[in-house]
Coordinates of N, CA and C in Angstrom, one line a residue:
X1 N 23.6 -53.9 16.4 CA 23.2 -52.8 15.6 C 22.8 -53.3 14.2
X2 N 23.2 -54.7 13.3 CA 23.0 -55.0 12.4 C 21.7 -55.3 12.5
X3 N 21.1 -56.1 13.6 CA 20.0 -56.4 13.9 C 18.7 -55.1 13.3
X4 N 19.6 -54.0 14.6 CA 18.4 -52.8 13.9 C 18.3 -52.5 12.4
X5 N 19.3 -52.4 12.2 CA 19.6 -52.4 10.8 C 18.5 -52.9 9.6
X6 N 18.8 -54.0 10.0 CA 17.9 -55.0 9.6 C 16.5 -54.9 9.4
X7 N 15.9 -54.6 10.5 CA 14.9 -54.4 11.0 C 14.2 -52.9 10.1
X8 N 14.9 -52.2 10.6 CA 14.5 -50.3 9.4 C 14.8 -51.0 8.2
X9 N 15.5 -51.6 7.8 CA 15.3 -51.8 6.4 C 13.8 -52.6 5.8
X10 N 13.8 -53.7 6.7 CA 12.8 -54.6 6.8 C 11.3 -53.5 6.2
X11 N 11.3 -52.6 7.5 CA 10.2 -51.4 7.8 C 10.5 -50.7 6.2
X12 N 11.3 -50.4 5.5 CA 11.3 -49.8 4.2 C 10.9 -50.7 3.4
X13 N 11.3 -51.9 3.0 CA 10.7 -52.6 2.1 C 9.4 -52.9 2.1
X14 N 8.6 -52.6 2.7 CA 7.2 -52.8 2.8 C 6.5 -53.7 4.0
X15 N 7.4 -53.7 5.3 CA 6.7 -55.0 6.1 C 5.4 -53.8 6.5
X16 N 5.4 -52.9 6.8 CA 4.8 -51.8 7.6 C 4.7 -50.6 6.6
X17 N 3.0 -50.2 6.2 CA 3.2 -48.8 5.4 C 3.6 -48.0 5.3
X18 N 4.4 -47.2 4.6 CA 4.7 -46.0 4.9 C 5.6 -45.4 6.0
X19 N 6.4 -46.6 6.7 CA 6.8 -46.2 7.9 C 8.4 -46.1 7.2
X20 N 9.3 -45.3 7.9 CA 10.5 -45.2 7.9 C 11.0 -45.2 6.5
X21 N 10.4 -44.4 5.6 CA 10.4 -44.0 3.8 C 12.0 -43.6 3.6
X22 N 12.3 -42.7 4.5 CA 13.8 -42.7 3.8 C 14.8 -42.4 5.2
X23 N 16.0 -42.3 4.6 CA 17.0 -41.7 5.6 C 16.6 -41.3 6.8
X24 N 16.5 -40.2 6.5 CA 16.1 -39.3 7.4 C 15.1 -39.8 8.7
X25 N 13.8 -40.4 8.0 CA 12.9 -41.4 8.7 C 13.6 -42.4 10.1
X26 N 14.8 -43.2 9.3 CA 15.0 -44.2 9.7 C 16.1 -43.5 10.9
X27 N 16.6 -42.3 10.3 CA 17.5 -42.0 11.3 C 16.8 -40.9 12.6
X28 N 15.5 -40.7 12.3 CA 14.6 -40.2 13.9 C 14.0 -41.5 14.4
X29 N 13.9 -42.5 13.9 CA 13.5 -43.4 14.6 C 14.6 -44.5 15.5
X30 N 15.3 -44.6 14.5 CA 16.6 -45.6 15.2 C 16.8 -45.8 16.6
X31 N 17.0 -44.4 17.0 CA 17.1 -44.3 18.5 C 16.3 -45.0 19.7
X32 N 15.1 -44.5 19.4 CA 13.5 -45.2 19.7 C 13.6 -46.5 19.4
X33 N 13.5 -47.2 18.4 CA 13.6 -48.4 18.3 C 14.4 -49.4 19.2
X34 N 16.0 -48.4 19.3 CA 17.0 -49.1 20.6 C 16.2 -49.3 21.8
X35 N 15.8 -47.9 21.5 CA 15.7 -47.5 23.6 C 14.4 -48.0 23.8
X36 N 13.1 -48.2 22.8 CA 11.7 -48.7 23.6 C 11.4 -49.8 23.1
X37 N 12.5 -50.5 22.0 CA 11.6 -51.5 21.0 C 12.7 -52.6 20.6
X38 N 13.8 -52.4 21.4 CA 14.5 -53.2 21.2 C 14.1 -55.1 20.8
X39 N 13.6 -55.1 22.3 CA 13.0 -56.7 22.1 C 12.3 -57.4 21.1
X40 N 11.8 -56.2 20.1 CA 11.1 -56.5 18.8 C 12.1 -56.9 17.8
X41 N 12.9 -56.7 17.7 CA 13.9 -56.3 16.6 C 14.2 -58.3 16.3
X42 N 14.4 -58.4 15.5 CA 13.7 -57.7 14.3 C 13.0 -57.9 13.4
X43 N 11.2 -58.6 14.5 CA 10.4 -58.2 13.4 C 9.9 -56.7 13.3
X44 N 9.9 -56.6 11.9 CA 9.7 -54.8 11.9 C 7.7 -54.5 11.9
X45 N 7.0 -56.0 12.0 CA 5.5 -55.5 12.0 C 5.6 -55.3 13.4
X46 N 6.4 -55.9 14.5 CA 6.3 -55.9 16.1 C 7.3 -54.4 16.0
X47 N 7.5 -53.9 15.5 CA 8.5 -52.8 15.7 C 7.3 -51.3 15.7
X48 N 7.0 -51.8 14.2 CA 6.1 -50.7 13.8 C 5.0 -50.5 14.9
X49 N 4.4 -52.0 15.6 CA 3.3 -51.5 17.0 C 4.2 -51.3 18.1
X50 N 5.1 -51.8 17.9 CA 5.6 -51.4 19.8 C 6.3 -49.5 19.5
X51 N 6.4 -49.3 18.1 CA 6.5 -47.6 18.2 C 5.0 -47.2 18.5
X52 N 4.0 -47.5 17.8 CA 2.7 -47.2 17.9 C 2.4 -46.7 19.2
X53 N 2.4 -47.9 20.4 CA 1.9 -48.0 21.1 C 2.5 -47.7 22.4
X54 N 4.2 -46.9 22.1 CA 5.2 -46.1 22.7 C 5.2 -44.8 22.8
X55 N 3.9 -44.0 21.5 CA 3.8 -42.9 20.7 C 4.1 -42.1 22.1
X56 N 4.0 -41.7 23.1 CA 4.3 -41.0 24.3 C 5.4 -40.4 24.3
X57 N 6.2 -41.7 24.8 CA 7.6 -42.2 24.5 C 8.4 -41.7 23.5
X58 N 8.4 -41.4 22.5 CA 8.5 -41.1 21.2 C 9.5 -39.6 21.3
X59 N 11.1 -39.6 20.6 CA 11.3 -38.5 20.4 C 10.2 -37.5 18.8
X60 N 10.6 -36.2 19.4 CA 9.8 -35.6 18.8 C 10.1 -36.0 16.8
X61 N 11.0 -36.3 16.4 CA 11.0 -36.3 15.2 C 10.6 -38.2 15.1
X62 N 10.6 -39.0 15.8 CA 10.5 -40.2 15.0 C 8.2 -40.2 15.4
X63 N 8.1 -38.8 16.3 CA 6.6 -38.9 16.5 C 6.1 -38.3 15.0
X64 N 6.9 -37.5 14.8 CA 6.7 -37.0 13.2 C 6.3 -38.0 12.4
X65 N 7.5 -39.1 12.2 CA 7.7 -40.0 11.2 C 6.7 -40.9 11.3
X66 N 6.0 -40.9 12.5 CA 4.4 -42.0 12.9 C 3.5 -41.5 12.5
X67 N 3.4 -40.1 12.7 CA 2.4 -39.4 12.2 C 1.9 -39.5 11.1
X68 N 2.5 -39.4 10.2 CA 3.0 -39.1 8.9 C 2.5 -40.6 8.0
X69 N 3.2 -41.7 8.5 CA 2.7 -43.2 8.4 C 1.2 -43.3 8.5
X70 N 1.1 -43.0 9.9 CA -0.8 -42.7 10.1 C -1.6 -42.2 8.9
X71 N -1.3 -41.6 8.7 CA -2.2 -40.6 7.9 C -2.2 -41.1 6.2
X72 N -0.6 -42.3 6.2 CA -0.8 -42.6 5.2 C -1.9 -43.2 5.0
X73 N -1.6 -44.3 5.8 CA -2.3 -45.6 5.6 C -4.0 -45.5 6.4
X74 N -4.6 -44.1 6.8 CA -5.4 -44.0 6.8 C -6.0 -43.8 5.4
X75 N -5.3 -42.7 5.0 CA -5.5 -41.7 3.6 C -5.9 -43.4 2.5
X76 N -4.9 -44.2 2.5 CA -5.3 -45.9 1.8 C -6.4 -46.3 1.9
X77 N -7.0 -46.5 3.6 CA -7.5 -47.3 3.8 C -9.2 -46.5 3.3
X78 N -9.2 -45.7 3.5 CA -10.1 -44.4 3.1 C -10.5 -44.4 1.5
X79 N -9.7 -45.3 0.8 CA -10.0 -45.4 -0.7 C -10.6 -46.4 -1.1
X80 N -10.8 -47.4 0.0 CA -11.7 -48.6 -0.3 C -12.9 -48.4 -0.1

């Protein structure tokens, strides 16, 4: 669990944009991360794609919290 830990924190300090911003974030994703993304843990750039590319998979609130990331770092990339 420290591992995960680790790892969502990781994903807050900036390994990955926008992803898992607060609490709340980290606690619709957590689960997900156990259950599809374990074997990543804990690089959080291999976390952030293997949610990505789990998006299916995805309970409904940490699909939220991908969403949400998306659109950040589109909305960024969009300003160049």
């Amino acid at each position: 669990m420290k591992s995960a830990s680790f790892a969502l924190l990781a994903l807050i300090a900036g390994a990955t944009p926008a992803l898992a911003e607060s609490r709340a974030d980290r606690a619709a994703c957590t689960p997900d991360v156990m259950r599809l993304c374990a074997s990543q843990i804990p690089n959080a750039t291999a976390i952030a794609a293997c949610l990505r590319k789990q998006r299916p998979n995805l309970s409904p609130g940490c699909g939220l919290v991908m969403d949400q990331s998306d659109r950040s770092v589109r909305t960024v990339s969009n300003r160049r």
